[in-house]
Amino acid sequence: MKKAYFNWSSGKDFALALYKVLKEKKIKVDKLVTNMNRDYKRVSMHG
């Protein structure tokens, strides 16, 4: 099984994509990575 890191945007489209990848069980999602805005402490893509 392949391992992967996913760039978590915190959006609904990403959540659906992650769900589909996990359901197939061909790739092990080892980590979710995201970017945070330091001042607002929010995910920068959906803040």
Short mmCIF file of C-alpha atoms in Angstrom, two decimals:
data_model
loop_
_atom_site.label_atom_id
_atom_site.label_comp_id
_atom_site.label_asym_id
_atom_site.label_seq_id
_atom_site.Cartn_x
_atom_site.Cartn_y
_atom_site.Cartn_z
CA MET A 1 0.00 0.00 0.00
CA LYS A 2 1.32 3.44 -0.92
CA LYS A 3 1.62 6.14 1.74
CA ALA A 4 0.64 9.73 1.06
CA TYR A 5 0.49 13.12 2.74
CA PHE A 6 -2.54 15.19 1.78
CA ASN A 7 -2.71 18.97 1.75
CA TRP A 8 -5.85 19.59 3.83
CA SER A 9 -7.74 22.67 2.64
CA SER A 10 -10.57 22.12 5.16
CA GLY A 11 -13.13 22.44 2.38
CA LYS A 12 -15.97 20.11 1.38
CA ASP A 13 -14.33 19.15 -1.92
CA PHE A 14 -11.22 17.97 -0.12
CA ALA A 15 -13.31 16.09 2.44
CA LEU A 16 -15.06 14.21 -0.37
CA ALA A 17 -11.76 13.44 -2.11
CA LEU A 18 -10.27 12.17 1.16
CA TYR A 19 -13.34 10.01 1.79
CA LYS A 20 -13.01 8.41 -1.65
CA VAL A 21 -9.29 7.74 -1.22
CA LEU A 22 -9.82 6.17 2.21
CA LYS A 23 -12.71 4.07 0.93
CA GLU A 24 -10.59 2.56 -1.90
CA LYS A 25 -7.91 1.41 0.59
CA LYS A 26 -5.16 1.61 -2.06
CA ILE A 27 -3.39 4.55 -0.42
CA LYS A 28 -2.65 5.00 3.28
CA VAL A 29 -3.08 8.66 4.18
CA ASP A 30 -0.26 9.05 6.67
CA LYS A 31 -0.63 12.76 7.44
CA LEU A 32 -2.85 15.72 6.69
CA VAL A 33 -0.91 18.95 6.13
CA THR A 34 -2.35 22.46 6.10
CA ASN A 35 -1.36 26.13 6.26
CA MET A 36 -2.49 28.28 9.15
CA ASN A 37 -2.72 32.05 9.37
CA ARG A 38 -0.65 32.94 12.43
CA ASP A 39 -2.61 36.10 13.32
CA TYR A 40 -6.11 34.64 12.96
CA LYS A 41 -5.28 30.99 13.81
CA ARG A 42 -7.35 29.78 10.88
CA VAL A 43 -6.72 27.64 7.83
CA SER A 44 -5.64 30.17 5.24
CA MET A 45 -7.71 28.68 2.40
CA HIS A 46 -11.07 28.76 4.20
CA GLY A 47 -10.57 31.37 6.88
#
